[in-house]
């Protein structure tokens, strides 16, 4: 699959779901203006490249994600909640870097040499450790941004490489979609289990009477 194609598909699916009334299920209590602003900024700046120096070029998508993380952190009202969010982001960034590094040392560590496996692992961890949709996406963004930056600093990148390129965008959208899908599926399964347990308990009490 060509870089950028997966993110295009996931963006299209997300916009369709949001327009169909799935906003609260997918993104929780995130403000409508913030969601609209994110998509407008992504579509407007995603492919713009900013040359910071001779060896440093950053895609607009990476800047949009960094700003989104800052906004999500600023919306945290308690300092303890902010510290928890940042600590999880740093922890998952180190996990992401470790998995990417292991994948480079042993190309057969991931099935079919998958480029998305490290992002999938981060998404699964975020879905288990963070409950709020906005915080989940902030943690995933922080992990991929910092993990990729660390990986680029340690490993020599080819000339003309762009931080936040199309492959990175594919991985972020894939990780974000997986995190939200796992979270929604887990919450729905838990709600069904609770409802079933209550129904069984009521019937059992009725049989005893």
XYZ file of N, CA and C in Angstrom:
627
model
N 0.839 -1.190 0.000
C 0.000 0.000 0.000
C 0.881 1.250 0.000
N 0.578 2.175 -0.878
C 1.369 3.394 -0.972
C 1.200 4.252 0.280
N 2.281 4.903 0.737
C 2.170 5.786 1.910
C 1.140 6.889 1.678
N 0.319 7.131 2.671
C -0.712 8.153 2.585
C -2.082 7.625 2.229
N -2.142 6.420 1.640
C -3.436 5.872 1.222
C -4.269 5.450 2.425
N -3.629 4.822 3.427
C -4.361 4.375 4.615
C -4.924 5.554 5.393
N -4.128 6.599 5.549
C -4.624 7.767 6.285
C -5.786 8.420 5.542
N -5.738 8.436 4.213
C -6.844 8.999 3.430
C -8.131 8.210 3.669
N -8.014 6.877 3.687
C -9.188 6.032 3.920
C -9.750 6.269 5.318
N -8.866 6.295 6.324
C -9.321 6.455 7.704
C -9.902 7.845 7.951
N -9.335 8.860 7.331
C -9.913 10.205 7.451
C -11.319 10.226 6.863
N -11.486 9.608 5.701
C -12.807 9.573 5.060
C -13.820 8.834 5.923
N -13.424 7.688 6.470
C -14.329 6.912 7.328
C -14.691 7.702 8.583
N -13.694 8.360 9.180
C -13.949 9.133 10.392
C -14.917 10.275 10.127
N -14.735 10.991 9.028
C -15.638 12.097 8.700
C -17.062 11.600 8.460
N -17.184 10.447 7.803
C -18.521 9.883 7.565
C -19.188 9.510 8.885
N -18.430 8.879 9.790
C -18.992 8.494 11.086
C -19.371 9.711 11.922
N -18.537 10.725 11.892
C -18.845 11.941 12.647
C -20.099 12.611 12.099
N -20.232 12.634 10.780
C -21.422 13.231 10.171
C -22.673 12.402 10.416
N -22.488 11.114 10.739
C -23.622 10.214 10.967
C -24.060 10.166 12.432
N -23.447 10.992 13.280
C -23.873 11.063 14.673
C -23.070 10.210 15.639
N -21.882 9.793 15.241
C -21.046 8.963 16.107
C -20.004 9.776 16.868
N -20.163 11.084 16.922
C -19.139 11.931 17.537
C -18.891 11.569 18.992
N -19.947 11.457 19.777
C -19.763 11.179 21.205
C -19.188 9.791 21.433
N -19.562 8.829 20.588
C -19.014 7.478 20.734
C -17.532 7.443 20.380
N -17.156 8.144 19.323
C -15.776 8.101 18.870
C -14.858 9.011 19.672
N -15.338 10.215 19.979
C -14.462 11.230 20.565
C -14.942 11.758 21.911
N -15.938 11.129 22.486
C -16.359 11.500 23.832
C -16.871 12.925 23.900
N -16.362 13.666 24.891
C -16.834 15.032 25.124
C -15.955 16.084 24.454
N -15.186 15.697 23.448
C -14.346 16.664 22.732
C -15.234 17.706 22.054
N -14.915 18.998 22.178
C -15.756 20.050 21.580
C -15.819 19.938 20.059
N -16.956 20.302 19.510
C -17.135 20.248 18.057
C -16.163 21.183 17.358
N -15.931 22.346 17.939
C -15.011 23.305 17.324
C -13.587 22.747 17.282
N -13.198 22.069 18.344
C -11.852 21.489 18.374
C -11.704 20.402 17.317
N -12.742 19.576 17.158
C -12.699 18.513 16.147
C -12.630 19.117 14.749
N -13.484 20.105 14.487
C -13.480 20.749 13.172
C -12.142 21.441 12.910
N -11.619 22.093 13.934
C -10.329 22.769 13.772
C -9.198 21.801 13.473
N -9.235 20.627 14.114
C -8.200 19.630 13.866
C -8.233 19.162 12.417
N -9.419 18.824 11.916
C -9.508 18.314 10.548
C -9.157 19.399 9.524
N -9.592 20.620 9.765
C -9.251 21.711 8.841
C -7.742 21.923 8.819
N -7.120 21.941 10.009
C -5.670 22.135 10.083
C -4.930 20.976 9.428
N -5.420 19.750 9.654
C -4.751 18.582 9.056
C -4.822 18.625 7.529
N -6.010 18.883 7.013
C -6.181 18.903 5.563
C -5.437 20.077 4.929
N -5.324 21.181 5.663
C -4.661 22.360 5.103
C -3.144 22.274 5.208
N -2.639 21.676 6.295
C -1.196 21.704 6.553
C -0.529 20.345 6.445
N -1.314 19.275 6.248
C -0.760 17.926 6.295
C 0.400 17.697 5.352
N 0.322 18.253 4.154
C 1.351 18.005 3.144
C 2.332 19.170 2.990
N 2.177 20.200 3.805
C 3.115 21.317 3.753
C 4.375 20.950 4.532
N 5.520 21.253 3.987
C 6.789 20.943 4.639
C 7.494 22.220 5.061
N 8.013 22.199 6.271
C 8.734 23.339 6.818
C 10.201 22.942 6.996
N 11.046 23.623 6.301
C 12.475 23.327 6.373
C 13.089 24.143 7.510
N 13.434 23.474 8.595
C 13.986 24.147 9.755
C 15.483 24.374 9.633
N 16.170 23.452 9.000
C 17.604 23.577 8.768
C 17.968 22.725 7.564
N 19.252 22.601 7.311
C 19.688 21.824 6.155
C 19.320 20.355 6.262
N 19.262 19.850 7.498
C 18.988 18.435 7.706
C 17.677 18.193 8.449
N 16.877 19.210 8.647
C 15.642 19.060 9.423
C 14.465 19.633 8.641
N 13.564 18.751 8.219
C 12.332 19.135 7.528
C 11.159 18.494 8.251
N 10.155 19.299 8.570
C 9.011 18.825 9.346
C 7.743 19.000 8.522
N 6.922 17.971 8.487
C 5.634 18.055 7.799
C 4.619 18.761 8.695
N 3.660 19.413 8.054
C 2.646 20.132 8.814
C 1.820 19.237 9.708
N 1.659 17.976 9.326
C 0.875 17.045 10.136
C 1.485 16.864 11.518
N 2.806 16.805 11.596
C 3.469 16.658 12.899
C 3.223 17.883 13.768
N 3.212 19.062 13.172
C 2.944 20.288 13.929
C 1.503 20.304 14.433
N 0.571 19.859 13.589
C -0.839 19.791 14.005
C -1.007 18.854 15.198
N -0.349 17.706 15.157
C -0.434 16.769 16.271
C 0.181 17.342 17.539
N 1.319 18.016 17.390
C 1.967 18.607 18.563
C 1.074 19.668 19.204
N 0.445 20.493 18.398
C -0.472 21.509 18.921
C -1.677 20.850 19.586
N -2.175 19.763 19.002
C -3.313 19.047 19.579
C -2.970 18.478 20.953
N -1.758 17.969 21.095
C -1.317 17.454 22.398
C -1.275 18.576 23.423
N -0.753 19.729 23.037
C -0.679 20.867 23.957
C -2.086 21.318 24.364
N -3.007 21.364 23.409
C -4.382 21.771 23.718
C -5.049 20.770 24.662
N -4.856 19.478 24.396
C -5.441 18.455 25.274
C -4.852 18.538 26.676
N -3.550 18.798 26.772
C -2.923 18.934 28.089
C -3.427 20.174 28.808
N -3.664 21.260 28.065
C -4.151 22.484 28.685
C -5.584 22.336 29.206
N -6.339 21.415 28.610
C -7.728 21.198 29.058
C -7.813 20.369 30.336
N -6.698 19.795 30.748
C -6.688 19.055 32.008
C -6.731 20.031 33.165
N -7.746 19.934 34.005
C -7.933 20.917 35.067
C -7.034 20.670 36.269
N -6.715 19.428 36.526
C -5.912 19.124 37.706
C -4.464 18.881 37.310
N -3.515 19.402 38.098
C -2.091 19.134 37.816
C -1.757 17.650 37.861
N -2.443 16.901 38.746
C -2.196 15.464 38.823
C -2.620 14.757 37.549
N -3.746 15.166 36.988
C -4.199 14.583 35.727
C -3.250 14.908 34.593
N -2.720 16.131 34.581
C -1.747 16.515 33.559
C -0.466 15.703 33.698
N -0.011 15.531 34.932
C 1.205 14.739 35.163
C 1.002 13.295 34.726
N -0.185 12.754 35.002
C -0.491 11.382 34.585
C -0.478 11.259 33.066
N -1.049 12.253 32.381
C -1.101 12.228 30.917
C 0.304 12.286 30.323
N 1.128 13.183 30.840
C 2.486 13.342 30.314
C 3.333 12.104 30.598
N 3.195 11.555 31.800
C 3.987 10.372 32.150
C 3.627 9.177 31.274
N 2.337 9.009 30.981
C 1.925 7.923 30.093
C 2.451 8.146 28.677
N 2.404 9.385 28.226
C 2.925 9.677 26.891
C 4.411 9.391 26.779
N 5.178 9.765 27.799
C 6.617 9.498 27.791
C 6.904 8.000 27.873
N 6.118 7.315 28.695
C 6.313 5.862 28.825
C 6.034 5.152 27.502
N 4.927 5.481 26.861
C 4.590 4.825 25.594
C 5.526 5.256 24.471
N 6.084 6.457 24.564
C 7.085 6.866 23.575
C 8.326 5.989 23.675
N 8.741 5.685 24.900
C 9.898 4.799 25.072
C 9.585 3.386 24.596
N 8.354 2.923 24.838
C 7.945 1.605 24.357
C 7.938 1.576 22.834
N 7.421 2.630 22.235
C 7.373 2.719 20.775
C 8.784 2.684 20.185
N 9.680 3.467 20.774
C 11.060 3.481 20.278
C 11.703 2.110 20.433
N 11.474 1.473 21.573
C 12.066 0.154 21.807
C 11.584 -0.857 20.776
N 10.290 -0.861 20.494
C 9.750 -1.805 19.527
C 10.256 -1.523 18.111
N 10.371 -0.239 17.765
C 10.922 0.100 16.453
C 12.380 -0.338 16.344
N 13.127 -0.147 17.426
C 14.543 -0.515 17.421
C 14.699 -2.039 17.319
N 13.875 -2.771 18.063
C 13.932 -4.232 17.994
C 13.569 -4.705 16.588
N 12.567 -4.067 15.987
C 12.187 -4.426 14.626
C 13.297 -4.194 13.629
N 14.140 -3.185 13.891
C 15.269 -2.944 12.995
C 16.380 -3.959 13.221
N 16.643 -4.306 14.481
C 17.687 -5.277 14.777
C 17.315 -6.670 14.282
N 16.038 -7.009 14.423
C 15.555 -8.320 13.984
C 14.363 -8.104 13.047
N 14.592 -8.092 11.738
C 13.505 -7.808 10.795
C 12.348 -8.794 10.875
N 12.589 -9.974 11.449
C 11.530 -10.981 11.542
C 10.834 -10.961 12.898
N 11.117 -9.934 13.715
C 10.476 -9.828 15.031
C 8.974 -9.612 14.882
N 8.572 -8.783 13.900
C 7.158 -8.532 13.643
C 6.702 -9.370 12.449
N 5.471 -9.860 12.473
C 4.962 -10.647 11.338
C 4.984 -9.838 10.050
N 5.523 -10.431 8.998
C 5.578 -9.806 7.675
C 6.313 -8.464 7.683
N 7.169 -8.274 8.670
C 7.939 -7.028 8.786
C 7.019 -5.814 8.770
N 5.968 -5.879 9.537
C 4.944 -4.842 9.519
C 5.495 -3.512 10.021
N 5.152 -2.419 9.317
C 5.571 -1.083 9.730
C 4.642 -0.514 10.797
N 3.467 -1.127 10.986
C 2.457 -0.580 11.897
C 2.381 -1.298 13.228
N 3.222 -2.315 13.447
C 3.097 -3.123 14.654
C 3.392 -2.327 15.916
N 4.414 -1.472 15.883
C 4.752 -0.678 17.063
C 3.616 0.284 17.402
N 3.023 0.913 16.390
C 1.889 1.793 16.624
C 0.691 1.048 17.173
N 0.476 -0.178 16.713
C -0.621 -0.998 17.217
C -0.421 -1.335 18.689
N 0.821 -1.642 19.075
C 1.113 -1.926 20.483
C 0.852 -0.703 21.353
N 1.240 0.472 20.876
C 0.971 1.706 21.613
C -0.529 1.957 21.728
N -1.268 1.691 20.660
C -2.723 1.876 20.679
C -3.378 0.955 21.696
N -2.950 -0.302 21.745
C -3.521 -1.249 22.703
C -3.243 -0.801 24.141
N -2.017 -0.338 24.387
C -1.671 0.128 25.732
C -2.478 1.366 26.108
N -2.635 2.296 25.175
C -3.415 3.506 25.444
C -4.874 3.179 25.723
N -5.437 2.217 24.981
C -6.829 1.826 25.193
C -7.033 1.220 26.577
N -6.020 0.527 27.088
C -6.135 -0.097 28.408
C -5.847 0.877 29.544
N -4.966 1.847 29.314
C -4.507 2.711 30.402
C -5.252 4.029 30.497
N -5.859 4.478 29.407
C -6.530 5.784 29.376
C -7.981 5.592 28.965
N -8.872 6.287 29.655
C -10.288 6.093 29.386
C -10.876 7.164 28.470
N -10.590 8.431 28.744
C -11.172 9.525 27.958
C -10.613 9.516 26.536
N -11.502 9.727 25.563
C -11.096 9.681 24.153
C -10.052 10.743 23.843
N -10.263 11.951 24.341
C -9.323 13.045 24.060
C -7.946 12.734 24.631
N -7.911 12.184 25.835
C -6.627 11.843 26.455
C -5.957 10.674 25.734
N -6.746 9.718 25.282
C -6.191 8.592 24.525
C -5.457 9.069 23.284
N -6.110 9.927 22.521
C -5.497 10.423 21.290
C -4.274 11.285 21.592
N -4.321 12.041 22.687
C -3.163 12.851 23.068
C -1.979 11.966 23.440
N -2.247 10.885 24.173
C -1.179 9.966 24.570
C -0.582 9.264 23.353
N -1.441 8.810 22.448
C -0.953 8.161 21.225
C -0.119 9.140 20.402
N -0.597 10.380 20.275
C 0.143 11.389 19.507
C 1.492 11.671 20.142
N 1.510 11.835 21.460
C 2.763 12.113 22.157
C 3.735 10.956 22.001
N 3.225 9.732 22.116
C 4.087 8.556 22.010
C 4.715 8.453 20.624
N 3.920 8.639 19.581
C 4.456 8.510 18.223
C 5.373 9.666 17.863
N 5.029 10.885 18.296
C 5.879 12.027 17.988
C 7.230 11.913 18.680
N 7.211 11.688 19.994
C 8.466 11.615 20.742
C 9.255 10.358 20.387
N 8.546 9.233 20.207
C 9.228 8.002 19.837
C 9.902 8.093 18.476
N 9.203 8.694 17.528
C 9.789 8.867 16.193
C 10.955 9.850 16.232
N 10.806 10.922 17.005
C 11.894 11.894 17.120
C 13.140 11.239 17.725
N 12.937 10.447 18.771
C 14.068 9.760 19.388
C 14.697 8.772 18.413
N 13.872 8.063 17.686
C 14.379 7.093 16.710
C 15.193 7.790 15.622
N 14.711 8.935 15.171
C 15.430 9.684 14.143
C 16.733 10.249 14.680
N 16.754 10.634 15.950
C 17.975 11.180 16.525
C 19.057 10.113 16.671
N 18.637 8.892 16.987
C 19.597 7.816 17.214
C 20.043 7.191 15.894
N 19.108 7.018 14.971
C 19.414 6.364 13.698
C 19.549 7.392 12.593
N 20.579 7.235 11.822
C 20.825 8.164 10.715
C 19.732 8.025 9.663
N 19.122 9.151 9.301
C 18.060 9.143 8.311
C 18.608 9.565 6.942
N 18.012 9.046 5.878
C 18.491 9.418 4.534
C 18.268 10.890 4.247
N 19.041 11.418 3.327
C 18.903 12.823 2.949
C 17.509 13.081 2.382
N 16.902 14.179 2.816
C 15.579 14.530 2.334
C 14.440 13.915 3.131
N 14.758 13.175 4.204
C 13.703 12.577 5.034
C 12.902 13.673 5.726
N 11.600 13.454 5.851
C 10.695 14.454 6.425
C 10.076 13.879 7.695
N 10.206 14.612 8.791
C 9.579 14.195 10.046
C 8.076 14.445 9.950
N 7.296 13.378 10.141
C 5.852 13.488 9.977
C 5.414 13.215 8.555
N 6.165 12.377 7.847
C 5.863 12.084 6.446
C 4.597 11.242 6.309
N 4.309 10.830 5.091
C 3.073 10.095 4.837
C 3.020 8.766 5.583
N 4.149 8.076 5.706
C 4.168 6.819 6.436
C 3.857 7.047 7.908
N 4.403 8.115 8.474
C 4.087 8.466 9.856
C 2.606 8.785 10.002
N 2.038 9.507 9.050
C 0.617 9.835 9.108
C -0.240 8.579 9.046
N 0.138 7.630 8.192
C -0.575 6.355 8.138
C -0.529 5.657 9.488
N 0.660 5.643 10.089
C 0.811 4.951 11.371
C 0.011 5.640 12.461
N -0.026 6.981 12.463
C -0.787 7.679 13.498
C -2.286 7.412 13.353
N -2.799 7.524 12.146
C -4.229 7.284 11.950
C -4.592 5.839 12.272
N -3.718 4.912 11.915
C -3.961 3.508 12.234
C -3.971 3.287 13.749
N -2.993 3.873 14.446
C -2.924 3.719 15.901
C -4.114 4.385 16.584
N -4.479 5.590 16.129
C -5.619 6.289 16.726
C -6.915 5.515 16.512
N -7.119 5.005 15.297
C -8.329 4.228 15.005
C -8.380 2.949 15.836
N -7.241 2.276 15.974
C -7.203 1.043 16.759
C -7.468 1.319 18.236
N -6.893 2.400 18.761
C -7.099 2.741 20.169
C -8.571 3.011 20.460
N -9.214 3.798 19.610
C -10.622 4.105 19.838
C -11.511 2.879 19.609
N -11.180 2.060 18.614
C -11.974 0.852 18.371
C -11.881 -0.113 19.543
N -10.669 -0.328 20.049
C -10.498 -1.206 21.209
C -11.226 -0.662 22.430
N -11.136 0.644 22.637
C -11.772 1.245 23.800
C -13.293 1.138 23.732
N -13.855 1.483 22.570
C -15.312 1.414 22.413
C -15.794 -0.028 22.525
N -15.062 -0.965 21.920
C -15.442 -2.376 22.001
C -15.369 -2.880 23.432
N -14.335 -2.474 24.161
C -14.210 -2.893 25.552
C -15.320 -2.333 26.425
N -15.637 -1.047 26.254
C -16.704 -0.441 27.038
C -18.060 -1.071 26.712
N -18.296 -1.350 25.426
C -19.570 -1.978 25.035
C -19.679 -3.384 25.603
N -18.586 -4.141 25.549
C -18.597 -5.503 26.103
C -18.829 -5.479 27.603
N -18.217 -4.512 28.292
C -18.401 -4.405 29.736
C -19.838 -4.045 30.080
N -20.423 -3.131 29.288
C -21.815 -2.758 29.530
C -22.757 -3.946 29.294
N -22.496 -4.722 28.247
C -23.314 -5.907 27.982
C -23.161 -6.941 29.096
N -21.941 -7.100 29.570
C -21.711 -8.070 30.649
C -22.435 -7.647 31.925
N -22.398 -6.356 32.231
C -23.103 -5.867 33.415
C -24.608 -6.070 33.284
N -25.141 -5.731 32.089
C -26.579 -5.928 31.879
C -26.981 -7.387 31.968
N -26.154 -8.267 31.397
C -26.462 -9.695 31.461
C -26.389 -10.216 32.890
N -25.397 -9.763 33.651
C -25.265 -10.221 35.038
C -26.446 -9.761 35.880
N -26.925 -8.529 35.656
C -28.093 -8.043 36.396
C -29.342 -8.848 36.041
N -29.502 -9.146 34.745
C -30.663 -9.927 34.311
C -30.638 -11.323 34.922
N -29.461 -11.958 34.905
C -29.334 -13.298 35.484
C -29.598 -13.270 36.978
N -29.101 -12.234 37.658
C -29.315 -12.124 39.101
C -30.793 -11.963 39.431
N -31.518 -11.152 38.650
C -32.942 -10.963 38.892
C -33.719 -12.258 38.675
N -33.389 -12.982 37.601
C -34.080 -14.248 37.337
C -33.773 -15.271 38.411
N -32.551 -15.269 38.893
C -32.177 -16.221 39.947
C -32.951 -15.937 41.242
N -33.083 -14.647 41.530
C -33.883 -14.290 42.719
C -35.339 -14.687 42.537
N -35.850 -14.517 41.308
C -37.224 -14.915 41.037
C -37.438 -16.413 41.173
N -36.455 -17.209 40.773
C -36.571 -18.652 40.913
C -36.550 -19.075 42.382
N -35.774 -18.364 43.193
C -35.700 -18.689 44.620
C -37.034 -18.432 45.316
N -37.741 -17.376 44.862
C -39.025 -17.069 45.468
C -40.063 -18.123 45.071
